[in-house]
GROMACS .gro file of C-alpha atoms in nm:
model
  362
    1MET     CA    1   7.524  11.325  12.846
    2PRO     CA    2   7.838  11.349  13.099
    3LEU     CA    3   7.735  11.453  13.470
    4TYR     CA    4   7.960  11.721  13.608
    5MET     CA    5   8.002  11.873  13.950
    6ASP     CA    6   8.140  12.186  14.039
    7PHE     CA    7   8.193  12.406  14.401
    8HIS     CA    8   8.195  12.729  14.537
    9ASN     CA    9   8.354  12.902  14.834
   10PHE     CA   10   8.145  13.163  14.906
   11GLY     CA   11   8.433  13.282  15.181
   12SER     CA   12   8.285  13.584  15.405
   13GLU     CA   13   7.968  13.616  15.300
   14GLU     CA   14   7.688  13.553  15.419
   15ILE     CA   15   7.459  13.298  15.276
   16THR     CA   16   7.092  13.201  15.350
   17GLU     CA   17   6.941  12.841  15.179
   18GLU     CA   18   6.743  13.121  15.015
   19ASP     CA   19   7.002  13.330  14.904
   20VAL     CA   20   7.199  12.955  14.708
   21TYR     CA   21   6.788  12.879  14.615
   22ARG     CA   22   6.791  13.201  14.425
   23ALA     CA   23   7.141  13.153  14.280
   24HIS     CA   24   7.049  12.802  14.163
   25LEU     CA   25   6.726  12.962  13.914
   26ARG     CA   26   6.964  13.183  13.801
   27ASP     CA   27   7.146  12.852  13.656
   28VAL     CA   28   6.846  12.709  13.592
   29ALA     CA   29   6.713  13.007  13.336
   30VAL     CA   30   6.995  12.978  13.097
   31GLN     CA   31   7.058  12.613  13.147
   32ASN     CA   32   6.925  12.522  12.809
   33LYS     CA   33   7.127  12.712  12.595
   34TYR     CA   34   7.453  12.555  12.738
   35GLY     CA   35   7.244  12.214  12.700
   36LEU     CA   36   7.295  12.081  13.013
   37ILE     CA   37   7.051  12.029  13.274
   38TYR     CA   38   7.131  12.159  13.680
   39LYS     CA   39   7.049  11.827  13.880
   40LYS     CA   40   7.019  11.935  14.234
   41TYR     CA   41   7.283  12.109  14.456
   42TYR     CA   42   7.469  12.012  14.763
   43LEU     CA   43   7.486  12.348  15.062
   44SER     CA   44   7.701  12.344  15.379
   45LEU     CA   45   7.669  12.666  15.528
   46ARG     CA   46   7.924  12.592  15.832
   47THR     CA   47   8.132  12.609  15.548
   48LYS     CA   48   8.008  12.816  15.336
   49THR     CA   49   8.078  12.637  15.069
   50ALA     CA   50   7.843  12.412  14.804
   51PHE     CA   51   7.835  12.180  14.487
   52CYS     CA   52   7.622  12.189  14.187
   53LEU     CA   53   7.560  11.824  13.996
   54MET     CA   54   7.471  11.901  13.691
   55GLU     CA   55   7.459  11.665  13.367
   56GLY     CA   56   7.607  11.842  13.017
   57PRO     CA   57   7.805  11.832  12.660
   58SER     CA   58   8.106  11.956  12.828
   59LYS     CA   59   8.317  12.148  13.134
   60GLU     CA   60   8.322  12.439  12.909
   61ALA     CA   61   7.986  12.471  12.882
   62CYS     CA   62   7.940  12.401  13.293
   63ILE     CA   63   8.179  12.710  13.302
   64ALA     CA   64   8.006  12.944  13.019
   65SER     CA   65   7.671  12.888  13.199
   66HIS     CA   66   7.787  12.989  13.576
   67GLU     CA   67   7.966  13.278  13.390
   68GLU     CA   68   7.635  13.396  13.233
   69ALA     CA   69   7.443  13.361  13.557
   70HIS     CA   70   7.601  13.464  13.797
   71GLY     CA   71   7.886  13.700  13.628
   72VAL     CA   72   8.203  13.466  13.767
   73GLY     CA   73   8.307  13.113  13.731
   74ALA     CA   74   8.232  12.897  13.985
   75CYS     CA   75   8.582  12.763  14.152
   76ASN     CA   76   8.645  12.451  13.999
   77VAL     CA   77   8.437  12.170  13.793
   78ILE     CA   78   8.482  11.800  13.732
   79GLU     CA   79   8.370  11.545  13.564
   80VAL     CA   80   8.231  11.286  13.810
   81SER     CA   81   8.175  10.909  13.704
   82PRO     CA   82   7.794  10.849  13.769
   83GLU     CA   83   7.876  10.455  13.800
   84TYR     CA   84   8.220  10.486  13.993
   85GLU     CA   85   8.255  10.785  14.185
   86PHE     CA   86   7.857  10.987  14.275
   87HIS     CA   87   7.643  10.684  14.341
   88PRO     CA   88   7.861  10.505  14.588
   89TYR     CA   89   8.027  10.830  14.757
   90LEU     CA   90   7.690  11.015  14.706
   91GLY     CA   91   7.414  10.844  14.613
   92LYS     CA   92   7.228  10.777  14.866
   93GLY     CA   93   6.976  11.074  14.953
   94MET     CA   94   6.705  11.281  14.828
   95GLN     CA   95   6.598  11.647  14.667
   96ASP     CA   96   6.340  11.888  14.759
   97ASP     CA   97   6.096  12.065  14.495
   98ARG     CA   98   6.370  12.343  14.508
   99ASP     CA   99   6.678  12.066  14.375
  100LEU     CA  100   6.824  12.106  14.734
  101ALA     CA  101   7.007  11.800  14.839
  102LEU     CA  102   6.853  11.643  15.117
  103THR     CA  103   6.987  11.315  15.283
  104LEU     CA  104   6.742  10.934  15.416
  105SER     CA  105   6.597  11.155  15.685
  106GLY     CA  106   6.538  11.443  15.527
  107GLU     CA  107   6.919  11.708  15.614
  108VAL     CA  108   7.019  11.892  15.421
  109ASP     CA  109   7.299  11.737  15.293
  110THR     CA  110   7.621  11.929  15.261
  111GLY     CA  111   7.809  11.721  15.033
  112TYR     CA  112   8.097  11.649  15.270
  113ARG     CA  113   8.148  11.308  15.342
  114THR     CA  114   8.417  11.062  15.606
  115LEU     CA  115   8.630  10.833  15.448
  116MET     CA  116   8.758  10.534  15.600
  117MET     CA  117   9.057  10.300  15.468
  118VAL     CA  118   9.127   9.986  15.637
  119ALA     CA  119   9.511   9.869  15.515
  120LEU     CA  120   9.463   9.533  15.644
  121VAL     CA  121   9.703   9.205  15.671
  122ASP     CA  122   9.606   8.901  15.681
  123PHE     CA  123   9.864   8.585  15.754
  124THR     CA  124   9.534   8.340  15.828
  125GLY     CA  125   9.493   8.241  15.476
  126LYS     CA  126   9.101   8.364  15.535
  127ASN     CA  127   9.181   8.734  15.408
  128GLU     CA  128   8.870   8.729  15.211
  129LYS     CA  129   8.661   8.604  15.463
  130ASN     CA  130   8.786   8.902  15.738
  131SER     CA  131   8.755   9.186  15.473
  132ASP     CA  132   8.407   9.051  15.402
  133GLU     CA  133   8.293   9.092  15.776
  134VAL     CA  134   8.456   9.406  15.760
  135ARG     CA  135   8.251   9.527  15.438
  136LYS     CA  136   7.962   9.405  15.603
  137LEU     CA  137   7.999   9.677  15.944
  138VAL     CA  138   8.027   9.906  15.670
  139LEU     CA  139   7.656   9.831  15.564
  140GLN     CA  140   7.562   9.803  15.960
  141TYR     CA  141   7.664  10.103  16.003
  142GLN     CA  142   7.479  10.332  15.716
  143GLY     CA  143   7.817  10.366  15.498
  144SER     CA  144   7.906  10.235  15.118
  145ASN     CA  145   8.196  10.075  14.996
  146ILE     CA  146   8.402  10.205  14.746
  147ASN     CA  147   8.575  10.004  14.481
  148GLN     CA  148   8.960  10.017  14.534
  149PRO     CA  149   9.262   9.860  14.322
  150ASN     CA  150   9.438   9.761  14.516
  151ASP     CA  151   9.321   9.574  14.862
  152HIS     CA  152   9.305   9.846  15.080
  153ILE     CA  153   8.905   9.851  15.252
  154MET     CA  154   8.729  10.195  15.215
  155ALA     CA  155   8.381  10.300  15.296
  156CYS     CA  156   8.219  10.660  15.293
  157PHE     CA  157   7.952  10.789  15.579
  158VAL     CA  158   7.742  11.055  15.540
  159TYR     CA  159   7.772  11.068  15.923
  160ALA     CA  160   8.139  11.092  16.111
  161SER     CA  161   7.945  10.930  16.364
  162ASP     CA  162   7.845  10.611  16.197
  163ALA     CA  163   8.198  10.650  16.044
  164ILE     CA  164   8.381  10.598  16.383
  165ALA     CA  165   8.120  10.374  16.522
  166CYS     CA  166   8.211  10.181  16.245
  167SER     CA  167   8.590  10.170  16.255
  168LEU     CA  168   8.541  10.124  16.638
  169ALA     CA  169   8.286   9.762  16.592
  170VAL     CA  170   8.572   9.713  16.300
  171SER     CA  171   8.898   9.715  16.559
  172ARG     CA  172   8.691   9.515  16.752
  173LEU     CA  173   8.645   9.237  16.574
  174LEU     CA  174   8.979   9.218  16.409
  175LYS     CA  175   9.123   9.235  16.772
  176ASN     CA  176   8.954   8.877  16.792
  177VAL     CA  177   9.213   8.710  16.474
  178LEU     CA  178   9.539   8.844  16.617
  179PRO     CA  179   9.804   8.810  16.642
  180ASN     CA  180   9.778   8.650  16.333
  181VAL     CA  181   9.616   8.951  16.153
  182ASP     CA  182   9.756   9.340  16.171
  183TYR     CA  183   9.586   9.679  16.015
  184THR     CA  184   9.588  10.011  16.015
  185MET     CA  185   9.316  10.254  15.994
  186ALA     CA  186   9.225  10.622  15.919
  187LEU     CA  187   8.892  10.843  15.896
  188VAL     CA  188   8.916  11.172  15.711
  189THR     CA  189   8.633  11.429  15.607
  190GLY     CA  190   8.645  11.625  15.287
  191LYS     CA  191   8.458  11.775  15.045
  192PRO     CA  192   8.389  11.627  14.670
  193VAL     CA  193   8.539  11.879  14.445
  194ASP     CA  194   8.826  12.041  14.533
  195GLU     CA  195   8.936  12.429  14.457
  196THR     CA  196   9.204  12.268  14.246
  197GLY     CA  197   9.206  11.860  14.094
  198SER     CA  198   9.001  11.657  13.934
  199ASP     CA  199   8.961  11.398  14.082
  200PHE     CA  200   8.597  11.321  14.263
  201PHE     CA  201   8.720  11.372  14.647
  202GLY     CA  202   9.094  11.396  14.584
  203GLU     CA  203   9.171  11.585  14.867
  204ALA     CA  204   8.997  11.383  15.121
  205GLN     CA  205   9.171  11.033  14.936
  206GLU     CA  206   9.521  11.187  14.951
  207ARG     CA  207   9.484  11.267  15.339
  208LEU     CA  208   9.316  10.952  15.389
  209GLN     CA  209   9.593  10.728  15.221
  210ILE     CA  210   9.884  10.929  15.386
  211LEU     CA  211   9.729  10.892  15.750
  212CYS     CA  212   9.629  10.522  15.691
  213ARG     CA  213  10.009  10.378  15.487
  214LEU     CA  214  10.200  10.605  15.771
  215GLY     CA  215   9.987  10.574  16.082
  216GLY     CA  216  10.098  10.311  16.373
  217ASN     CA  217   9.935   9.936  16.350
  218GLN     CA  218   9.588   9.832  16.546
  219THR     CA  219   9.509  10.181  16.583
  220VAL     CA  220   9.254  10.451  16.411
  221HIS     CA  221   9.381  10.759  16.247
  222VAL     CA  222   9.117  11.061  16.285
  223ASP     CA  223   9.158  11.408  16.129
  224THR     CA  224   9.002  11.748  16.285
  225ASP     CA  225   8.748  11.772  16.048
  226THR     CA  226   8.585  11.399  16.132
  227GLU     CA  227   8.587  11.478  16.496
  228ALA     CA  228   8.458  11.902  16.482
  229LEU     CA  229   8.137  11.653  16.301
  230LEU     CA  230   8.153  11.428  16.642
  231GLN     CA  231   8.046  11.658  16.875
  232ASN     CA  232   7.858  11.437  17.186
  233ASN     CA  233   7.870  11.096  16.990
  234PHE     CA  234   8.239  11.057  17.021
  235ASN     CA  235   8.357  10.915  17.350
  236LYS     CA  236   8.687  11.023  17.426
  237SER     CA  237   8.803  10.779  17.638
  238ASP     CA  238   8.857  10.523  17.330
  239THR     CA  239   9.165  10.785  17.300
  240GLU     CA  240   9.301  10.695  17.637
  241LYS     CA  241   9.300  10.364  17.499
  242GLY     CA  242   9.525  10.390  17.280
  243VAL     CA  243   9.184  10.248  17.001
  244VAL     CA  244   9.201  10.614  16.859
  245LYS     CA  245   9.462  10.861  16.784
  246LEU     CA  246   9.301  11.238  16.693
  247VAL     CA  247   9.550  11.417  16.450
  248SER     CA  248   9.519  11.757  16.420
  249ASP     CA  249   9.678  12.000  16.125
  250GLY     CA  250  10.055  12.053  16.267
  251ASP     CA  251  10.063  11.655  16.332
  252PHE     CA  252   9.929  11.595  15.965
  253ALA     CA  253  10.176  11.793  15.787
  254LEU     CA  254  10.456  11.603  15.901
  255PHE     CA  255  10.249  11.352  15.807
  256GLU     CA  256  10.289  11.487  15.494
  257ALA     CA  257  10.627  11.547  15.556
  258LEU     CA  258  10.752  11.194  15.678
  259TRP     CA  259  10.547  11.045  15.406
  260LYS     CA  260  10.644  11.254  15.121
  261SER     CA  261  11.026  11.188  15.268
  262LEU     CA  262  10.984  10.857  15.297
  263GLU     CA  263  10.833  10.780  14.938
  264GLY     CA  264  11.133  10.946  14.780
  265GLN     CA  265  11.395  10.764  14.912
  266ILE     CA  266  11.253  10.385  14.973
  267SER     CA  267  11.438  10.244  14.757
  268ASN     CA  268  11.793  10.415  14.878
  269ALA     CA  269  11.955  10.160  15.125
  270ASP     CA  270  12.137  10.450  15.273
  271PHE     CA  271  11.860  10.646  15.396
  272LYS     CA  272  11.947  10.624  15.763
  273SER     CA  273  11.724  10.796  16.002
  274GLU     CA  274  11.967  11.155  16.010
  275ASP     CA  275  11.872  11.197  15.638
  276LEU     CA  276  11.517  11.151  15.750
  277ASN     CA  277  11.514  11.434  16.012
  278ASN     CA  278  11.779  11.626  15.798
  279LEU     CA  279  11.473  11.647  15.526
  280LEU     CA  280  11.249  11.740  15.816
  281GLY     CA  281  11.517  12.023  15.932
  282LEU     CA  282  11.393  11.824  16.292
  283SER     CA  283  11.719  11.781  16.553
  284LYS     CA  284  11.790  11.407  16.587
  285ALA     CA  285  11.628  11.513  16.995
  286GLN     CA  286  11.265  11.670  16.828
  287ALA     CA  287  11.289  11.374  16.495
  288TYR     CA  288  11.236  11.113  16.787
  289ARG     CA  289  11.013  11.297  17.000
  290LYS     CA  290  10.764  11.420  16.737
  291ILE     CA  291  10.749  11.092  16.510
  292LYS     CA  292  10.764  10.812  16.808
  293ALA     CA  293  10.465  11.098  16.925
  294LEU     CA  294  10.307  11.046  16.587
  295THR     CA  295  10.374  10.681  16.482
  296GLY     CA  296  10.474  10.504  16.787
  297MET     CA  297  10.765  10.462  16.667
  298SER     CA  298  11.109  10.563  16.621
  299PRO     CA  299  11.244  10.738  16.350
  300ASN     CA  300  11.440  10.397  16.261
  301ILE     CA  301  11.210  10.165  16.281
  302LEU     CA  302  10.937  10.357  16.066
  303ILE     CA  303  11.209  10.345  15.794
  304ARG     CA  304  11.186   9.988  15.844
  305GLU     CA  305  10.800   9.926  15.890
  306MET     CA  306  10.723  10.163  15.534
  307ARG     CA  307  10.975   9.927  15.348
  308LEU     CA  308  10.816   9.668  15.489
  309ARG     CA  309  10.475   9.770  15.445
  310ARG     CA  310  10.568   9.773  15.121
  311SER     CA  311  10.759   9.494  15.099
  312LEU     CA  312  10.334   9.314  15.166
  313GLU     CA  313  10.205   9.462  14.819
  314ALA     CA  314  10.511   9.392  14.613
  315LEU     CA  315  10.439   8.998  14.753
  316LYS     CA  316  10.107   9.048  14.671
  317GLU     CA  317  10.162   9.064  14.329
  318ASN     CA  318  10.412   8.823  14.274
  319ASN     CA  319  10.629   8.917  13.961
  320LYS     CA  320  10.951   8.899  14.131
  321THR     CA  321  11.130   8.803  14.324
  322VAL     CA  322  11.240   8.836  14.683
  323ALA     CA  323  11.622   8.907  14.671
  324GLU     CA  324  11.412   9.167  14.350
  325ILE     CA  325  11.207   9.319  14.630
  326ALA     CA  326  11.481   9.323  14.884
  327TYR     CA  327  11.670   9.537  14.697
  328GLN     CA  328  11.408   9.780  14.525
  329LEU     CA  329  11.256   9.848  14.877
  330GLY     CA  330  11.645   9.953  15.008
  331PHE     CA  331  11.727   9.592  15.263
  332ASN     CA  332  12.144   9.520  15.200
  333SER     CA  333  12.053   9.193  15.089
  334PRO     CA  334  11.791   8.956  15.086
  335THR     CA  335  11.868   8.768  15.394
  336TYR     CA  336  11.848   9.050  15.642
  337PHE     CA  337  11.495   9.139  15.496
  338THR     CA  338  11.373   8.733  15.554
  339ARG     CA  339  11.495   8.783  15.914
  340VAL     CA  340  11.318   9.137  15.948
  341PHE     CA  341  11.006   9.046  15.795
  342ARG     CA  342  11.003   8.743  15.998
  343ASN     CA  343  11.079   8.897  16.290
  344ARG     CA  344  10.784   9.167  16.233
  345TYR     CA  345  10.539   8.942  16.072
  346LYS     CA  346  10.628   8.544  16.229
  347ALA     CA  347  10.638   8.450  15.887
  348LEU     CA  348  10.813   8.378  15.615
  349PRO     CA  349  10.809   8.683  15.267
  350THR     CA  350  10.743   8.335  15.088
  351THR     CA  351  10.457   8.188  15.308
  352PHE     CA  352  10.250   8.527  15.326
  353ALA     CA  353  10.310   8.536  14.881
  354LYS     CA  354  10.142   8.181  14.867
  355LEU     CA  355   9.817   8.279  15.084
  356TYR     CA  356   9.761   8.536  14.781
  357ASN     CA  357   9.850   8.352  14.522
  358THR     CA  358  10.084   8.117  14.325
  359PRO     CA  359  10.442   8.070  14.503
  360LEU     CA  360  10.726   8.359  14.399
  361ILE     CA  361  10.911   8.377  14.085
  362ARG     CA  362  11.263   8.103  14.173
   0.00000   0.00000   0.00000
C-alpha cells in the first residue's frame, strides 16, 4: 500500500508525550475500518508538532480516519515515496513500544531534519572525484546523501551539529582545490510535511535552493532554524572568518524577493540594477547596502553572477550553442558573454562544456 505522512500543529495547546500517545491509540482503534496501518509518529514538544506515518489505500482514507478518531482532520496529509523520500530522509531510526519514533541514539525523533546543499562548479576535470569526496564526508558526519535531478550535492542530517561540522569539513576540502573549484553552500532545517503543499520537506528544500543559488561564493549560509538547534556546538568565530553566514528571517525574506525578481527577468537584456531596486521597493543606496551585506555582491554584479551561474547549467546540458545561451540569459552578445565568463571563471564557455560532455553545437 502507498505510504502517507500527516502533520499536526497543536498551536498554543500544552501537550505531553502521554497526550500524543493517547491520541495515537485513538488512531489505531479505527485504522482497520479505513484499511490503514499506523506505523509510527514523530513528536517535537519544542515546536508542538507531530507527524504520523501510515500505510493506506488513499489520502482520503487517512483524512477520514483522523476525523473519526479526533473530530478534526490533520493539518495536511501527503503521499511519500518509501525509496526516494522516506528512507533517505527519515529512514535512520527506531521506534519504542508505543510507536514513538526514536533516533539511533534513542532520543525522541522530532521528524525535523537539517538539509545541506552544495552547488559545486569544477574546472579541474575531476568533478566526479571531488563530488564523491564531499559525499564521503556526509557519511562520515552521520548524514544521508539525497539524489538530485541536477548535479548539486544534497544531504540530510538528524542533528544540526553534524550538518554544520560536515559543511565546515567540506569547505576545508574544497579550499585545497581553489581557485579551480567554486561553490556555494547552504544549511536549512525544516519539517517533513508543511501546512500546505504536497512535497516532502517542500518548504525546506525551497529555502535551501534559494540560499544556495543566490549565496556568496565559498560561504556556508545557515538559516535561523538551524542556528537555534546548534546551541553550544557552533563556533561563532567561523562567522568572523567569513566561512559561515547566519541568515536571519529578515535576510531570508530579502533573499526570496531577490530570487523572484531575478528569476522573472534573467532573460531580459535590458534588466539593470535600477529595475531590481524598483522591484524590491528600495532606493539605490538601500538596495546596494542590503544586497552587498547579504550576498557580498553589488546589485549589478549579482545580476551578472546569476546569469553566469545559470549559464553553467545550460553549458552542462549541451543542447544549445554559446550564442543561444548568451541571448537566452540576457547577455547583449555572445562575445560579451564569453568575455565576462572568462573573467569570472578563467576559462572559456566551450572549455567548461567539454569537461562535462562532448563539444557544444556549432
